[in-house]
XYZ file of C-alpha atoms in Angstrom:
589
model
C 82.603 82.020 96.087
C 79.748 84.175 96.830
C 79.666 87.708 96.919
C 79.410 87.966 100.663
C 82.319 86.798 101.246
C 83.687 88.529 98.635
C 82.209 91.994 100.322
C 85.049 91.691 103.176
C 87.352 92.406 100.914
C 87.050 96.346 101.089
C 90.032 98.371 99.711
C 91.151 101.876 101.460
C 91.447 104.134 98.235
C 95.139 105.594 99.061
C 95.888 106.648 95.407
C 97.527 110.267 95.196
C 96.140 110.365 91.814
C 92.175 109.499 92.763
C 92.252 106.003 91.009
C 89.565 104.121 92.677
C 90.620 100.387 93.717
C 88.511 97.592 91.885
C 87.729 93.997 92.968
C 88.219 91.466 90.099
C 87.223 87.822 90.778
C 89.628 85.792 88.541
C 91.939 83.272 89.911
C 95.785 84.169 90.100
C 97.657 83.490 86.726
C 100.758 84.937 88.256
C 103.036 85.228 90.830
C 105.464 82.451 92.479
C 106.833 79.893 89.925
C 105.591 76.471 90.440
C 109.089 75.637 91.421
C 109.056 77.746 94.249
C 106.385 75.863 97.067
C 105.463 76.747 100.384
C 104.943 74.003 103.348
C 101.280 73.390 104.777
C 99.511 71.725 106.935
C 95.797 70.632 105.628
C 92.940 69.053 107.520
C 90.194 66.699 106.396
C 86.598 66.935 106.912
C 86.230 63.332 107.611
C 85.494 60.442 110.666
C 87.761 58.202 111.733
C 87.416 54.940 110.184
C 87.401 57.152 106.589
C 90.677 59.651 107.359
C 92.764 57.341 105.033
C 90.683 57.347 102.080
C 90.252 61.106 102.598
C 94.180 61.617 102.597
C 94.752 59.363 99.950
C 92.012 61.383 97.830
C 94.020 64.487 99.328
C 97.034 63.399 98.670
C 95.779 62.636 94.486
C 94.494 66.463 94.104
C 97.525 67.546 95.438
C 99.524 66.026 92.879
C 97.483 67.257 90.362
C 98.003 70.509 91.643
C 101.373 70.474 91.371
C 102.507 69.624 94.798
C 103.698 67.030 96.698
C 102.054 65.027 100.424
C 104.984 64.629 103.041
C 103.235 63.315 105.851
C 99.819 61.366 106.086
C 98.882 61.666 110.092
C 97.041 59.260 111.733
C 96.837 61.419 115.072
C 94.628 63.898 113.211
C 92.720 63.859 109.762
C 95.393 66.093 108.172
C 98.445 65.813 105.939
C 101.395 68.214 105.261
C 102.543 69.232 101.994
C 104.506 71.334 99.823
C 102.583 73.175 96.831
C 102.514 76.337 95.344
C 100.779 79.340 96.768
C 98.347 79.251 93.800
C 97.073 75.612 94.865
C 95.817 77.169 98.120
C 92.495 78.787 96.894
C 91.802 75.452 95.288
C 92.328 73.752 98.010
C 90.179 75.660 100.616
C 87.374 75.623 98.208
C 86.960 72.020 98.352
C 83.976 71.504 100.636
C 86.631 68.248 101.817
C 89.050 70.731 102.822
C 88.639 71.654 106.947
C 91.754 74.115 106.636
C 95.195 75.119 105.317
C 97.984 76.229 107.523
C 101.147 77.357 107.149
C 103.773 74.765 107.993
C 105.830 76.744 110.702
C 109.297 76.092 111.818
C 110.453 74.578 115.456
C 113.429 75.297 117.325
C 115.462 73.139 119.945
C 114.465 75.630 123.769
C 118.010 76.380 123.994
C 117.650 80.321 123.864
C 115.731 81.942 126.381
C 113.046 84.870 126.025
C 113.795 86.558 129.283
C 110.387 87.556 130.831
C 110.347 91.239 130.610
C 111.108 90.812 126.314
C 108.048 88.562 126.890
C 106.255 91.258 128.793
C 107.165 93.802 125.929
C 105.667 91.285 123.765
C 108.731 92.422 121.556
C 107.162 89.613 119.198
C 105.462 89.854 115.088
C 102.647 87.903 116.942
C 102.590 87.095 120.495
C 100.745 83.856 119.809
C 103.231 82.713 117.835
C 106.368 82.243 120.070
C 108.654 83.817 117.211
C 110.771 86.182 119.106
C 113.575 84.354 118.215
C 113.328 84.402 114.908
C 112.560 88.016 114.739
C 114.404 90.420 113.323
C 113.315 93.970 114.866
C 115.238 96.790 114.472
C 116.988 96.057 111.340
C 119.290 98.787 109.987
C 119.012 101.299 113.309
C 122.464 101.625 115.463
C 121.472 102.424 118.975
C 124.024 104.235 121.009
C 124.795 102.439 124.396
C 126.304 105.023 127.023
C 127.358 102.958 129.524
C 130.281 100.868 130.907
C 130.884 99.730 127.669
C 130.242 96.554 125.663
C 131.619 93.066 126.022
C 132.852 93.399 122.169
C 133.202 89.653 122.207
C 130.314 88.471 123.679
C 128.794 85.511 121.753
C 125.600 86.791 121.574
C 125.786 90.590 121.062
C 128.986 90.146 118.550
C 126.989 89.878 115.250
C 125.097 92.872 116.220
C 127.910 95.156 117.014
C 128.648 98.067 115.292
C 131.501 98.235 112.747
C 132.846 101.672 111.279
C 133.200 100.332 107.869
C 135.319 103.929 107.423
C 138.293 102.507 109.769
C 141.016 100.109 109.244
C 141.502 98.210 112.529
C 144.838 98.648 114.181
C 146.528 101.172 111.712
C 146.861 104.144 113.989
C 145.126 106.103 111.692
C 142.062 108.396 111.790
C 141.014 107.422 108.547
C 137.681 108.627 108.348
C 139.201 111.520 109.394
C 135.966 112.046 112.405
C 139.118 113.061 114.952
C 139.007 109.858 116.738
C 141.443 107.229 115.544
C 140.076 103.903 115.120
C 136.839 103.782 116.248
C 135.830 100.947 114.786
C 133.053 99.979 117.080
C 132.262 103.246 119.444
C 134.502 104.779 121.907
C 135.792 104.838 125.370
C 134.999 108.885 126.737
C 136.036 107.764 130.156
C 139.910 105.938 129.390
C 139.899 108.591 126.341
C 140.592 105.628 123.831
C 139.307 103.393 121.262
C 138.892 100.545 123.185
C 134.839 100.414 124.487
C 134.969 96.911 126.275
C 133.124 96.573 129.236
C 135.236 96.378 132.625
C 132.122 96.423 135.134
C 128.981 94.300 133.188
C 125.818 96.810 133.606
C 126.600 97.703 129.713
C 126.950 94.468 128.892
C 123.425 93.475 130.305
C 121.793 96.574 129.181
C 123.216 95.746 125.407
C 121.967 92.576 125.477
C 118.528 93.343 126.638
C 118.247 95.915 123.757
C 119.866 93.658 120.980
C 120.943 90.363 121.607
C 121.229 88.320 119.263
C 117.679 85.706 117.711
C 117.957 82.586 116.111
C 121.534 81.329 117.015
C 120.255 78.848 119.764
C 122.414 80.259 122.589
C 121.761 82.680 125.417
C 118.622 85.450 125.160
C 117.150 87.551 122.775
C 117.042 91.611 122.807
C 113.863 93.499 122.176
C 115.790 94.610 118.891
C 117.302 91.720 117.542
C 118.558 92.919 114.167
C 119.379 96.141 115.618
C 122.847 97.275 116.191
C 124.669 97.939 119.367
C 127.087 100.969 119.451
C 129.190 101.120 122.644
C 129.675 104.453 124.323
C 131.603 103.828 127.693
C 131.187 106.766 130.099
C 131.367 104.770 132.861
C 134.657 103.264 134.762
C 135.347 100.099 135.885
C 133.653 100.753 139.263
C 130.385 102.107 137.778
C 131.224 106.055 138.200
C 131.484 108.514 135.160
C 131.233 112.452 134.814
C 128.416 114.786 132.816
C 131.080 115.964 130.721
C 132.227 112.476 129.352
C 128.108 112.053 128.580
C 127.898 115.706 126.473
C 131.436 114.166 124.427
C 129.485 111.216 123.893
C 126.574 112.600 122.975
C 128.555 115.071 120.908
C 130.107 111.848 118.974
C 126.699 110.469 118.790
C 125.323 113.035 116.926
C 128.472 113.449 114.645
C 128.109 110.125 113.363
C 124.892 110.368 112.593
C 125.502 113.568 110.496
C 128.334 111.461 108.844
C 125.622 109.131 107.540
C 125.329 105.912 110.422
C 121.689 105.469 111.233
C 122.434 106.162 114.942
C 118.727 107.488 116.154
C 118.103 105.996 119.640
C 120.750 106.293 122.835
C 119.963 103.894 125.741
C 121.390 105.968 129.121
C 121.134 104.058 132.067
C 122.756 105.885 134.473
C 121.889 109.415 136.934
C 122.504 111.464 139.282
C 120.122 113.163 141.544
C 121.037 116.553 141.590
C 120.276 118.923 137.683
C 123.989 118.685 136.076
C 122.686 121.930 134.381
C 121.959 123.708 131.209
C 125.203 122.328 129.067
C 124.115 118.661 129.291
C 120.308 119.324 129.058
C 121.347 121.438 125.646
C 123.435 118.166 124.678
C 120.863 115.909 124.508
C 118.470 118.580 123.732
C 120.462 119.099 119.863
C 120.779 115.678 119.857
C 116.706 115.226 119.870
C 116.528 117.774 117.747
C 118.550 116.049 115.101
C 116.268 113.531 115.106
C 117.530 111.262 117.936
C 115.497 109.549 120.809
C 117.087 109.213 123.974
C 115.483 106.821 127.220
C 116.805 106.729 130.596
C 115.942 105.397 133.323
C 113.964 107.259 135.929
C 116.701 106.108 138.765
C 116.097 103.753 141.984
C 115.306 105.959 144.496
C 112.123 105.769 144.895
C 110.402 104.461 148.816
C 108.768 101.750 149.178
C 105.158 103.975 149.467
C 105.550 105.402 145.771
C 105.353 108.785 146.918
C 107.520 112.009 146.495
C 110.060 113.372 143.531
C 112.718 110.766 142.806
C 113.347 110.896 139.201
C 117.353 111.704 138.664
C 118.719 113.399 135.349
C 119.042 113.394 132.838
C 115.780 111.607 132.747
C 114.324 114.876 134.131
C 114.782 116.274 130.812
C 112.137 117.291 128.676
C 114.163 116.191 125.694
C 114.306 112.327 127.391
C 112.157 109.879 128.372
C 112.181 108.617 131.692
C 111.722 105.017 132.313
C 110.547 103.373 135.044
C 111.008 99.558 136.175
C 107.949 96.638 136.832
C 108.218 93.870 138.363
C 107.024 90.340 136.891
C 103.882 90.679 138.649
C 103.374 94.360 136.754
C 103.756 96.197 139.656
C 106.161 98.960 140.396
C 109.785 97.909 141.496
C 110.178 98.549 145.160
C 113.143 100.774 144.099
C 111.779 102.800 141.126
C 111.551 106.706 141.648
C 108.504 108.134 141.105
C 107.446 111.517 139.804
C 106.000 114.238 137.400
C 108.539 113.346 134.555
C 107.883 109.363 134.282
C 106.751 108.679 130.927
C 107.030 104.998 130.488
C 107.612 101.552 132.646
C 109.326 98.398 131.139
C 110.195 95.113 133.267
C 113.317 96.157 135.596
C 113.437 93.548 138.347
C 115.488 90.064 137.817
C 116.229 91.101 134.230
C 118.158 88.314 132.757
C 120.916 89.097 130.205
C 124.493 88.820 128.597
C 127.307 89.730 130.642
C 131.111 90.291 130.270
C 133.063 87.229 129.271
C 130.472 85.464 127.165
C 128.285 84.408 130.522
C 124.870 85.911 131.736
C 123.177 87.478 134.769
C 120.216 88.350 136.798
C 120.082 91.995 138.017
C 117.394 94.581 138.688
C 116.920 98.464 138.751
C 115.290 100.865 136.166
C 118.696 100.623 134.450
C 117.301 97.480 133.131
C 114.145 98.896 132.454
C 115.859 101.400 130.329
C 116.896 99.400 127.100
C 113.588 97.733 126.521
C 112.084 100.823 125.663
C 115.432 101.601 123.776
C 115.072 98.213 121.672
C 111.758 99.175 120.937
C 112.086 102.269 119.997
C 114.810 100.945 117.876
C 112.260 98.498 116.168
C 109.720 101.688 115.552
C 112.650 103.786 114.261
C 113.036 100.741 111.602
C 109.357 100.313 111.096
C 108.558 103.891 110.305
C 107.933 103.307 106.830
C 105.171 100.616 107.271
C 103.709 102.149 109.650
C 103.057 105.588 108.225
C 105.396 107.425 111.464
C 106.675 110.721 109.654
C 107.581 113.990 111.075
C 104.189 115.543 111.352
C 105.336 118.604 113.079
C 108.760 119.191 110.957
C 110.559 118.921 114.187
C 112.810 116.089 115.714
C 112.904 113.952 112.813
C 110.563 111.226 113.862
C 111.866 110.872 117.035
C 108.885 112.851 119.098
C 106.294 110.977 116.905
C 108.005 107.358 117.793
C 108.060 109.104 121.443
C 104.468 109.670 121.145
C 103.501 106.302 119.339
C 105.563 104.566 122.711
C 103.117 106.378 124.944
C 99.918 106.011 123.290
C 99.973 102.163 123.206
C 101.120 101.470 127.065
C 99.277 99.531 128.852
C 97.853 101.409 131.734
C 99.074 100.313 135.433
C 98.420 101.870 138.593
C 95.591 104.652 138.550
C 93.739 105.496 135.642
C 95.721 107.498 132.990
C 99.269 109.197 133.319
C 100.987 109.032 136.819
C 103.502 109.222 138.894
C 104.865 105.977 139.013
C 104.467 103.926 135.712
C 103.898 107.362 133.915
C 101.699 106.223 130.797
C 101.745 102.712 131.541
C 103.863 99.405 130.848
C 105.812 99.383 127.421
C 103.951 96.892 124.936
C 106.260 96.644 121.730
C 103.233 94.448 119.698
C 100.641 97.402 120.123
C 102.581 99.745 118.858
C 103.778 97.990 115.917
C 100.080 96.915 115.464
C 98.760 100.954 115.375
C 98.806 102.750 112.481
C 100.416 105.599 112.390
C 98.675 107.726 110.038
C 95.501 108.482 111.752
C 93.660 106.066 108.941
C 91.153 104.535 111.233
C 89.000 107.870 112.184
C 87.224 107.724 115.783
C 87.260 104.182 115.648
C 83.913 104.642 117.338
C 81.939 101.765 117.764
C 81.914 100.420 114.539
C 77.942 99.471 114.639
C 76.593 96.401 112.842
C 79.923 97.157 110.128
C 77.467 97.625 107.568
C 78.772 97.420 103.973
C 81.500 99.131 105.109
C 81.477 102.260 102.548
C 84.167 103.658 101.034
C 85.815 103.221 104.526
C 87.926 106.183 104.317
C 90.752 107.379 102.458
C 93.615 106.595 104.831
C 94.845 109.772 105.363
C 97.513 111.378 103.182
C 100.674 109.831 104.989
C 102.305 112.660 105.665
C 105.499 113.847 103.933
C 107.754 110.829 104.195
C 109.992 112.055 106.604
C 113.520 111.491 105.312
C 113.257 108.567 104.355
C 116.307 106.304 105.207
C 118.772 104.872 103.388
C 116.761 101.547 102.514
C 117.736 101.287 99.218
C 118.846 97.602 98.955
C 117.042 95.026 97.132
C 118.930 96.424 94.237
C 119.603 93.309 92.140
C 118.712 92.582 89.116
C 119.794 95.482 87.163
C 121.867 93.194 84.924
C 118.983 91.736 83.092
C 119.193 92.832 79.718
C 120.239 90.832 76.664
C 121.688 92.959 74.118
C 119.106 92.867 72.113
C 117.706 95.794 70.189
C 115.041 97.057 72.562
C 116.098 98.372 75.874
C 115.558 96.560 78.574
C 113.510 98.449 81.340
C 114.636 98.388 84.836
C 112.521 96.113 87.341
C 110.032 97.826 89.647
C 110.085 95.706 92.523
C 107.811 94.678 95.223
C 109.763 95.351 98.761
C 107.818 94.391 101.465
C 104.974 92.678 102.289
C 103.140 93.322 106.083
C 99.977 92.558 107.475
C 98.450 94.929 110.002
C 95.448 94.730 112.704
C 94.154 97.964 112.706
C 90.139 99.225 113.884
C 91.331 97.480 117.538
C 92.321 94.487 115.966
C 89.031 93.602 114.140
C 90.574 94.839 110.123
C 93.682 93.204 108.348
C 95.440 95.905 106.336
C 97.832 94.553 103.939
C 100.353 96.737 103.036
C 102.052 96.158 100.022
C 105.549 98.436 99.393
C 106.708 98.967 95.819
C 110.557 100.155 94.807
C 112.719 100.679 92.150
C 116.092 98.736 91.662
C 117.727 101.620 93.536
C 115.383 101.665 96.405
C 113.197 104.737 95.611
C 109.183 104.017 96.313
C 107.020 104.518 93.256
C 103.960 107.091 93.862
C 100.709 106.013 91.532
C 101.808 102.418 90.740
C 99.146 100.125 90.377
C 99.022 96.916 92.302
C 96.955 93.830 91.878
C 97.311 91.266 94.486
C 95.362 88.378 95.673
C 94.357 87.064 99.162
C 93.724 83.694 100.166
C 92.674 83.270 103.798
C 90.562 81.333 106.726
C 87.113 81.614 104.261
C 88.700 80.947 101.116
C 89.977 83.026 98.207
C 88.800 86.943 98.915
C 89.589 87.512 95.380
C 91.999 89.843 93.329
C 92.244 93.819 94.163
C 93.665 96.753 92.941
C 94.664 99.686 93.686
C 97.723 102.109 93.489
C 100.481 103.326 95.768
C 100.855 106.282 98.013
C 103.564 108.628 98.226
C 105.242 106.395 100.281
C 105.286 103.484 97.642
C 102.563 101.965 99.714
C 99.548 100.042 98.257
C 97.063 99.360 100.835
C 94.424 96.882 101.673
C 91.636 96.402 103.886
C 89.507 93.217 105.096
C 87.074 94.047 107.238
C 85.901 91.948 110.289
C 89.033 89.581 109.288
C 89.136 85.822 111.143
C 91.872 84.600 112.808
C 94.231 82.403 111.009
C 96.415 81.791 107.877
C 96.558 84.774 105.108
C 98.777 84.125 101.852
C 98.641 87.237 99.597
C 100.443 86.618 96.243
C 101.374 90.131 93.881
C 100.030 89.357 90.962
C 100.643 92.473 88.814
C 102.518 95.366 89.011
C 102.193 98.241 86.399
C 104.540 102.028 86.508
C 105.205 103.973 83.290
C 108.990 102.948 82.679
C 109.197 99.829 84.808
C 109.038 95.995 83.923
C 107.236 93.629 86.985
C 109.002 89.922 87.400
C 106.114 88.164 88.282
C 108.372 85.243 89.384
C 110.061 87.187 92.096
C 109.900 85.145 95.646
C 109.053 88.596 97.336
C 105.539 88.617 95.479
C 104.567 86.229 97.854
C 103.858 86.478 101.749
C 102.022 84.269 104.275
C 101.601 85.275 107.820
C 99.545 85.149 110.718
C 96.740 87.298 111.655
């Protein structure tokens, strides 16, 4: 390969310890088993009359490559196989070779994307179509106040909220939190344990933050791997009282402080008149404690957009105020406008799950509301990879996911912040897309890209914030032999992301490293290897950051397939399985 290409492949230096990251050139040795294959798709540089000579000379290097042709298309000069990862550089560097893609998986169109998660683009990649498959919001519990929860529903059951401290049914407050079996939220308004939903709007608003992916029924949320916790403060008939909403709130933030990774509330409900300083200093402590809490804006706004509508407790400084689009990205006839608007998120013929397994169309900045609070969920989970901590030592990281939510709107209406879609329209991919760590300077104009320098040093990433609970992935520890050496414990790698950062030009792979009991290793040094649209960028190293993050840059990146294999990990202490399936990821870019 020649060193052109190879001079993409630039490496931030994010080493705490000043280790500079080097470029080797040798092919992987390492890394996936050749047991374990992956499925592709591979074109043919050929004509015609000459495509079955080319797949049958395909199809024989393959083979000797360990893996095996499934399909030989006569539709297009391609074939599909399964090979391991390490084939793939060979592969692409056969001048024969047009491509290599990743074999990707189809589903029967039974579940629906409702438009306004497609708006969102609450999607890994919006040209992929994978919503359903997607898993956002994994480990975050966000806290629905509303008229409850259909606790049944088909599609919202799997993501409900469990108190793993109650037995069901025994009459007994046995985590001893003062409410007796809780054991999925509670009911403030009927004062009991029982949080089903008697009117719907919860129902809908639940399922638009969480519903269920990949179980071929119904809709997806905008956090499908999140969990739903129902609050009811609202009757049968829609009505409620402030004072049920500071209880609620006050449970909220009691779990949370008893260890359930409660951090986002979804309120859509209002009133237009200031409740006063009690429920503004509820949700106020709550922020504080590191919880972020959307509303929506209310539906009183006139049909000119003009004039002070927005109803508390969206009014709040310690809330975001949400207001509703339609499907043409205007502003909903019925949204209230105002000073306070922060945000807009699709609020007009929202479908979603409603009470006894079925599903409805309704409309009003109520539905607007859990969007945001789905993907705020999906930040909340995502903090870690991308570099959100609590800059200012305040909040937790809820005023930096606030302020990540903002920046990243799209901007309707007039130019900048206004009064009626506040910062702009909610879009989920950008902000999931945008570092968080301030690594990409002024982004300026980039020139001709040059040779691209030492391009930075990726800021320091802050000071990890308090770092979840996260520590799974501990397996493994029961590797030893009983021989007469000990047996080190595995470091492990954890996740594997790619990243579009410099506006989408730069791939940043990010690369987190952990310990058998889920602590991330400062200073460790990883080598991987990337294999991509031009071929095989070659091997890299460098070492992690305080957040257990090695990171890598290709500059001016192309569209298309990226497989980056781990090939060597190395910690004072630690033993690397180079076999482990997790030192392997392929993805779009």
């Amino acid at each position: 390969m020649s060193s052109i290409v190879r001079s993409f492949f630039v490496l931030a230096i994010a080493s705490a310890i000043g280790l500079s990251a080097s470029i080797a050139f040798a092919q992987p040795q390492v890394g996936i088993p050749e047991n374990e294959k992956i499925g592709v798709i591979i074109g043919l540089k050929t004509e015609p009359e000459a495509a079955a000579a080319a797949q049958a000379d395909a199809a024989q290097q393959i083979s000797d490559l360990g893996g095996e042709v499934n399909h030989r298309y006569t539709i297009i000069p391609a074939v599909s196989a399964e090979l391991p990862p390490q084939a793939i550089a060979d592969l692409l560097n056969d001048p024969a070779i047009a491509f290599v893609e990743l074999d990707g998986e189809v589903q029967a169109l039974v579940e629906t994307i409702p438009w306004g998660i497609d708006r969102i683009r609450a999607l890994p990649n919006p040209n992929n179509g994978d919503a359903i498959e997607y898993t956002g919001g994994a480990g975050i519990v966000v806290a629905v106040l509303d008229s409850g929860v259909d606790l049944d529903h088909p599609d919202l059951v799997a993501n409900m909220y469990i108190n793993p401290g109650e037995i069901p049914g025994d009459g007994i407050d046995n985590d001893e939190n003062g409410f007796i079996d809780d054991i999925s939220g509670w009911d403030f308004n009927g004062d009991d344990n029982n949080a089903d939903d008697d009117n719907g709007h919860g129902t809908h608003c639940a399922g638009t933050v969480a519903a269920v992916g990949q179980n071929d029924i119904g809709v997806v949320g905008a956090a499908p791997g999140a969990l739903i916790m129902p609050i009811k403060v609202l009757s049968a008939g829609g009505g409620g009282s402030f004072s049920d909403i500071i209880a609620a709130l006050d449970y909220v933030l009691m779990m949370k402080q008893n260890g359930v990774n409660v951090v986002v509330t979804s309120n859509s409900y209002g009133s237009g008149g200031n409740p006063g300083t009690a429920v503004e200093a509820a949700f106020d402590q709550a922020y504080a404690a590191g919880i972020i809490h959307l509303a929506a804006a209310g539906n009183s706004g006139n049909s000119g957009g003009t004039g002070e509508s927005v109803g508390w407790p969206a009014n709040y400084d310690s809330v975001v105020a949400v207001a509703s689009t339609t499907i043409n990205n205007t502003r909903s006839s019925f949204s209230s406008t105002g000073e306070n608007v922060e945000i807009a998120a699709p609020g007009s013929s929202i479908q979603s799950t409603w009470p006894g397994g079925g599903y409805n169309t309704i409309s009003g900045t109520s539905m607007a509301c859990p969007h945001v609070a789905g993907a705020a969920a999906v930040l909340m989970a995502e903090a870690s990879l991308l570099d959100i901590t609590d800059a200012n030592e305040a909040n937790g990281i809820a005023d930096e996911v606030r302020a990540l939510l903002l920046a990243t709107t799209i901007d309707l209406g007039p130019t900048g912040p206004d009064t009626l879609f506040g910062f702009g329209l909610l879009d989920l991919y950008a902000a999931r897309t945008t570092s968080g760590d301030g690594d990409d300077g002024d982004d300026g104009d980039d020139g001709d890209d040059g040779d691209d320098g030492d391009d930075g040093d990726d800021g320091d990433d802050g000071d990890d914030g308090d770092d979840g609970d996260d520590g799974d992935d501990g397996d493994d520890g029961d590797d030893g032999d009983g021989g007469d050496d000990p047996i080190l414990p595995l470091v492990k790698v954890h996740k594997i992301r790619y990243q579009a950062v410099k506006r989408g030009r730069d791939l940043q792979v990010k690369v987190q490293i952990r310990n058998e009991e889920g602590i991330r290793l400062e200073g460790t040094q990883v080598t991987i290897n990337l294999v991509g649209p031009r071929g095989d960028y070659g091997d890299a190293t460098t070492s992690t950051n305080r957040k257990g993050l090695a990171k890598f840059r290709l500059r001016k990146a192309r569209r298309g397939t990226y497989f980056t294999t781990v090939l060597d990990v190395v910690v004072e202490g630690y033993r690397f399985d180079p076999d482990d399936p997790k030192n392997f990821y392929a993805n779009d870019f």
